[in-house]
Short mmCIF file of C-alpha atoms in Angstrom, two decimals:
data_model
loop_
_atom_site.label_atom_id
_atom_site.label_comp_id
_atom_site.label_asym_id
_atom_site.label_seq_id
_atom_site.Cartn_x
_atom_site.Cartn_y
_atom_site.Cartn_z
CA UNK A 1 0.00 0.00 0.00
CA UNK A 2 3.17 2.49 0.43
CA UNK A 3 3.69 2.11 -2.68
CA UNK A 4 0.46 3.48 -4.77
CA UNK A 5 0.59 5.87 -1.53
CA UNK A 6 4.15 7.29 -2.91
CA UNK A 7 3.11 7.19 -6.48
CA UNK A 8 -0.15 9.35 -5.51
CA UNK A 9 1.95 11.74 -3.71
CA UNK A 10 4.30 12.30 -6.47
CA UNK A 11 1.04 12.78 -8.93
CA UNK A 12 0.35 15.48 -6.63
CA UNK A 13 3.45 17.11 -6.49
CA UNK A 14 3.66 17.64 -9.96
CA UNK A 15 2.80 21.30 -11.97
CA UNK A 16 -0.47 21.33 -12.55
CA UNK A 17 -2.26 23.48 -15.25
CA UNK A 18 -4.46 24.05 -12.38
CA UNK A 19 -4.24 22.90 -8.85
CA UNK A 20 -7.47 23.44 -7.21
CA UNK A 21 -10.68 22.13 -8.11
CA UNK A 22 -9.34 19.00 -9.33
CA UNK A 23 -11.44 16.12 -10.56
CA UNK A 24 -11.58 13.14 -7.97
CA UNK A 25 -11.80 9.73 -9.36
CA UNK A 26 -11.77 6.59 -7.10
CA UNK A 27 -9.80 3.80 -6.89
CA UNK A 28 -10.66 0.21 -5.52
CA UNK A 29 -8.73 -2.75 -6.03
CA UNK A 30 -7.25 -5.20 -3.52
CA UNK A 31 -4.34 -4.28 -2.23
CA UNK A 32 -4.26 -7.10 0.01
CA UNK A 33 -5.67 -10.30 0.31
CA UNK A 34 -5.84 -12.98 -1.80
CA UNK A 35 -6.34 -10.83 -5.13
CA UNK A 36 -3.76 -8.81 -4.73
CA UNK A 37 -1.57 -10.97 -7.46
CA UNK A 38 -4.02 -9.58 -9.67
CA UNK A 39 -5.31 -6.56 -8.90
CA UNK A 40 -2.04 -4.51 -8.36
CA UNK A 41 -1.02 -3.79 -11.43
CA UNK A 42 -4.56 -2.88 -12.31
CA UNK A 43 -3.35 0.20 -9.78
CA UNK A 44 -0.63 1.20 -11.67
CA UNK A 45 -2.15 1.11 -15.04
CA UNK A 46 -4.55 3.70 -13.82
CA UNK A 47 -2.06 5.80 -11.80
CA UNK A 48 0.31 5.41 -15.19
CA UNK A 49 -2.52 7.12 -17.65
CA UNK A 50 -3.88 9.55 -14.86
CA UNK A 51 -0.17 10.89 -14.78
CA UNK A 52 -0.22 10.68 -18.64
CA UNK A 53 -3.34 13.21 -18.72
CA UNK A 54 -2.26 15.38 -16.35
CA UNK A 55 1.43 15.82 -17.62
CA UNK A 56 -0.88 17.24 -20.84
CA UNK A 57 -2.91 20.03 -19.44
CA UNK A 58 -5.94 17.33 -17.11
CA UNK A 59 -9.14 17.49 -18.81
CA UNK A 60 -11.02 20.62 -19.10
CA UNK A 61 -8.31 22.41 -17.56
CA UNK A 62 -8.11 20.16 -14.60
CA UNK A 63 -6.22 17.67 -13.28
CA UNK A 64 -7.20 14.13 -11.94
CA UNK A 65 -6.46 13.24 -8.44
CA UNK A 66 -7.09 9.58 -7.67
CA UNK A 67 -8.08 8.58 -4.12
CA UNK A 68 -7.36 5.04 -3.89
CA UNK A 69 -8.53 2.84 -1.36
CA UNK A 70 -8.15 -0.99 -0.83
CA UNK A 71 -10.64 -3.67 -0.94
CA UNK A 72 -8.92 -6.40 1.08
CA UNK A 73 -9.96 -9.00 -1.46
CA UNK A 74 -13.22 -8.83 0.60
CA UNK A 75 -16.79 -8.01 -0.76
CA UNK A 76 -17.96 -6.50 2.20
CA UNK A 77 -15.10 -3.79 2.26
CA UNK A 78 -15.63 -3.14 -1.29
CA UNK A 79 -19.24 -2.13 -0.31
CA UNK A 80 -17.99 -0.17 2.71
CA UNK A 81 -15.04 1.49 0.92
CA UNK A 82 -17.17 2.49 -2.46
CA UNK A 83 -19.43 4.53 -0.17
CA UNK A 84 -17.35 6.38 1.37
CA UNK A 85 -15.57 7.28 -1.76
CA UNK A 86 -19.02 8.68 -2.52
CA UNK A 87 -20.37 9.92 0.00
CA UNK A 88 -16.81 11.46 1.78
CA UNK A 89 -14.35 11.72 -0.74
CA UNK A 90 -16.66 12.95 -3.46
CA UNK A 91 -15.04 11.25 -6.39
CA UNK A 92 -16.84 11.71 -10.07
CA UNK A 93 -16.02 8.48 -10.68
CA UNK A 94 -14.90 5.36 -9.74
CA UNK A 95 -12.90 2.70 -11.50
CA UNK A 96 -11.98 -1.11 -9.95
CA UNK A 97 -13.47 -4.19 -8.50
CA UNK A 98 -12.28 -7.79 -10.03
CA UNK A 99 -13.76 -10.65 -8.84
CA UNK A 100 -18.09 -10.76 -9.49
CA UNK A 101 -18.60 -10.85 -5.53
CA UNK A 102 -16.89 -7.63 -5.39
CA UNK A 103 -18.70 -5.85 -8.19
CA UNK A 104 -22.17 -7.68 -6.86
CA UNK A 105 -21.71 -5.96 -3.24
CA UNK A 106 -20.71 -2.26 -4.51
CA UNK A 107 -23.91 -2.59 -7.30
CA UNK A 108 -26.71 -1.64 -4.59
CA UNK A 109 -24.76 1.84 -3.51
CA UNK A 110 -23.46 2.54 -7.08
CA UNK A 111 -27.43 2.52 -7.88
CA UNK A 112 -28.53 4.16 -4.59
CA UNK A 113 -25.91 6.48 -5.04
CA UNK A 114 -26.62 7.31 -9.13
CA UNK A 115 -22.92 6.58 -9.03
CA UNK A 116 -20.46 5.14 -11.87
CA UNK A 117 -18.53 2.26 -11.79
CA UNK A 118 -16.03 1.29 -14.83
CA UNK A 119 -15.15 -2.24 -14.10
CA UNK A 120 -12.69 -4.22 -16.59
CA UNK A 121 -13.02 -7.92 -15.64
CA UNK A 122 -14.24 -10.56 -17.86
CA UNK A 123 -17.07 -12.03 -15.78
CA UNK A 124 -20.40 -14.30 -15.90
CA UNK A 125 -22.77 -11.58 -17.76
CA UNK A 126 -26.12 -12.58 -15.85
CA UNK A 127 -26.41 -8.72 -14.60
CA UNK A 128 -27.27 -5.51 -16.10
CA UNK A 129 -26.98 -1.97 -14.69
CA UNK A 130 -27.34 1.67 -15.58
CA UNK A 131 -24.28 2.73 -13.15
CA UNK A 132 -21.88 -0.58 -14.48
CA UNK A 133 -19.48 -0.32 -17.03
CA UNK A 134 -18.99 -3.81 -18.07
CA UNK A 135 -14.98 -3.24 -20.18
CA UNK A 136 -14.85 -6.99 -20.01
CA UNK A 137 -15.96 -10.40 -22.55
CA UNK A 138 -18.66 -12.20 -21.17
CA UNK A 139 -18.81 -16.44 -21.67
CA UNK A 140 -20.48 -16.23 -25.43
CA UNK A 141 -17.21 -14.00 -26.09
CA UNK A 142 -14.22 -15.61 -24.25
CA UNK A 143 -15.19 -19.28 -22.93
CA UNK A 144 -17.96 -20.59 -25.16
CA UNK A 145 -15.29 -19.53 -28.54
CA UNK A 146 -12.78 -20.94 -26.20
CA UNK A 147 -14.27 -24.66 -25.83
CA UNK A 148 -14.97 -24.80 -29.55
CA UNK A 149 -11.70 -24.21 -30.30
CA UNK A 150 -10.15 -26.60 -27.68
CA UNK A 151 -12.83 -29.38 -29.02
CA UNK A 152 -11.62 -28.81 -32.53
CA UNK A 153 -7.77 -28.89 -31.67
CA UNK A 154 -7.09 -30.49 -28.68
CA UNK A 155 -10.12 -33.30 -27.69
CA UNK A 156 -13.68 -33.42 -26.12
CA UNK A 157 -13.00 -34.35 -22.07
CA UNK A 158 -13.02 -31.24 -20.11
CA UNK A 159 -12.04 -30.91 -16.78
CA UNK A 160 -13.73 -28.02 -14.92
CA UNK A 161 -12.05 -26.23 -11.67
CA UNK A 162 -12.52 -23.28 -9.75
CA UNK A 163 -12.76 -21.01 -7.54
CA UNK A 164 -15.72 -21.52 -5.05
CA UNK A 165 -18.20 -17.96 -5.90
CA UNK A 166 -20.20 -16.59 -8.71
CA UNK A 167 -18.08 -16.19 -11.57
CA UNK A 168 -16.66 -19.97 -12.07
CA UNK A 169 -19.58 -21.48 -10.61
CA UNK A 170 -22.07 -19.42 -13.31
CA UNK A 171 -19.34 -19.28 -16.24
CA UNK A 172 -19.39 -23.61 -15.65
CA UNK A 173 -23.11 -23.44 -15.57
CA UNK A 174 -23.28 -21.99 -18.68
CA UNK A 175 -20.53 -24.07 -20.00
CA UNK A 176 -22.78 -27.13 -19.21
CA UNK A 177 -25.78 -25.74 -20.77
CA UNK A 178 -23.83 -25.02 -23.92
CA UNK A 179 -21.87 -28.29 -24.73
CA UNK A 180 -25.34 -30.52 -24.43
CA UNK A 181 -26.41 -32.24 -27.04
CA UNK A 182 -22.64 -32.45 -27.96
CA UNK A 183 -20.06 -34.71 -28.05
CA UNK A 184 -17.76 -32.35 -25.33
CA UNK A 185 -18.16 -34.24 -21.84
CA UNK A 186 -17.51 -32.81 -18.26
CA UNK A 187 -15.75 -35.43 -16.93
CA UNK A 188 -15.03 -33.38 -13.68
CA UNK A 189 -15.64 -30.18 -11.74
CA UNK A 190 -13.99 -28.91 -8.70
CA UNK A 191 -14.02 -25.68 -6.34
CA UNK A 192 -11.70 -24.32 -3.62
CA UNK A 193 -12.41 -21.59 -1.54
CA UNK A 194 -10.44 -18.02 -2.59
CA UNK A 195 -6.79 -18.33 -1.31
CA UNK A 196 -6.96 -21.92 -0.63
CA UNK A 197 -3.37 -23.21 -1.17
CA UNK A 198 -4.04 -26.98 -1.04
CA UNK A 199 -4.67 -28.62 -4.90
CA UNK A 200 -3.36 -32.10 -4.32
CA UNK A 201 -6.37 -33.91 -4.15
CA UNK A 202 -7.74 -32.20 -7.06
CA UNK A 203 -4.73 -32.24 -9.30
CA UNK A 204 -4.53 -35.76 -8.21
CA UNK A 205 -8.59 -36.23 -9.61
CA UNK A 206 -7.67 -34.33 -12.22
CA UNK A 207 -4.28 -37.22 -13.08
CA UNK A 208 -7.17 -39.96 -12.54
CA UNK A 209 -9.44 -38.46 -14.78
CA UNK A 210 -7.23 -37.48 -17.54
CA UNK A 211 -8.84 -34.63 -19.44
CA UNK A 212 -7.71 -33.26 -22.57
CA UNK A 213 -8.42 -29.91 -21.39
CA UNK A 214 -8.23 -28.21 -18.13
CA UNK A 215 -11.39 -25.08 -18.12
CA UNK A 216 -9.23 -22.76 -15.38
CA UNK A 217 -11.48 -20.25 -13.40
CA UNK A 218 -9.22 -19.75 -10.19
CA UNK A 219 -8.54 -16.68 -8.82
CA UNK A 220 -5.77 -14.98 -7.17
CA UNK A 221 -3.14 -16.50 -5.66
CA UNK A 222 -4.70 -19.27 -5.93
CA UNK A 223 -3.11 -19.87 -8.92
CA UNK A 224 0.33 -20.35 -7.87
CA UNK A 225 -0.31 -23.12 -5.39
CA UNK A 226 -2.52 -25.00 -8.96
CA UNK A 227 0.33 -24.82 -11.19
CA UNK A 228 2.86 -25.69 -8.80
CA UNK A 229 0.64 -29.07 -7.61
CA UNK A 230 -0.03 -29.58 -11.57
CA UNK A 231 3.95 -29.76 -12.10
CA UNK A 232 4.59 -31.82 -9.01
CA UNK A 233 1.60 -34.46 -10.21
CA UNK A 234 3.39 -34.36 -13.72
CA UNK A 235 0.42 -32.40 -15.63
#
């Protein structure tokens, strides 16, 4: 967190075209937490083309100060920490969120609010809303294109893990729905909680099973501790 705390004081150090009345955007990601991995550099890319904008005169003659905040990789601190951007901090705008629990919790104050939130995951679809903007592909433009391809290329046994809330367990619902009446078989599914570091029984279902493909919707650090158990098992 020192660190996007030094990068927001040097944005503010910085010649301005103007220095007061800026416009306040926030910033939620997890800082912390099990998303972290992921969500970090999500910071920087932000703080990267807010400096960007303001090195070239701001926008309407003003420049953007970000107020970032951190989510903890915990849906109920997303919803605590996207109203009080709102409702203390005054920001315009607001841009973060990654996993579909913490976009689901901050929807209700966004709306109560009439507040804007630009979110850039991929995620489930399922959801619509006036104060959402969705920057990511949805299953019919990422996984469904995705399996068709691996059917055609690689072989029809799919192995389906994940992590253990809405987006894997709705992206492998759909999945399901979409490869009846086909030849593509689910010859497994699995969930682990987020941050759950233990995979050996999985990877070791995973060996018994022996899929041609492996459909991969963990999260976060998660990750590591999979890939690591895959190249122990020999996968």
């Amino acid at each position: 967190f020192n660190h996007f705390w030094d990068e927001f004081r040097s944005l503010k150090s910085k010649p301005k075209t103007q220095t007061e009345n800026p416009i306040k955007i926030g910033i939620i990601h997890s800082l912390t937490g099990t998303m972290a991995i992921s969500e970090v550099s999500l910071v920087d890319t932000l703080l990267m083309a807010i400096e960007q904008i303001n090195d070239k005169g701001g926008l309407l003659g003003r420049r953007i100060q970000p107020i970032i905040t951190d989510g903890k990789s915990n849906g109920k601190i997303f919803a605590k920490e996207v109203e009080r951007l709102i409702v203390e901090e005054g920001v315009c705008s607001i841009f973060g969120g990654w996993t579909s629990e913490s976009r689901k919790t901050m929807k209700p104050l966004l709306e109560k609010y009439n507040h804007l939130l630009w979110y850039p995951l991929e995620y489930e679809g399922l959801e619509e809303s006036d104060n959402i903007i969705y920057l990511g592909p949805t299953p019919n433009q990422q996984v469904i294109p995705a399996i068709k391809w691996a059917k055609k290329e690689i072989g029809n046994k799919f192995f389906l893990v994940g992590s253990d809330y809405v987006f894997p367990r709705s992206t492998n619902e759909i999945i399901k729905n979409e490869v009846k009446n086909t030849n593509i078989n689910i010859i497994g599914e699995e969930y682990r909680q987020l941050g759950d570091a233990n995979f050996k029984d999985i990877v070791k279902l995973i060996k018994s099973k022996n899929p041609d493909v492996i459909i991969n919707t963990i999260n976060g650090d998660s990750n590591i501790a999979f890939f690591n158990e895959l190249k122990k098992q020999g996968i």
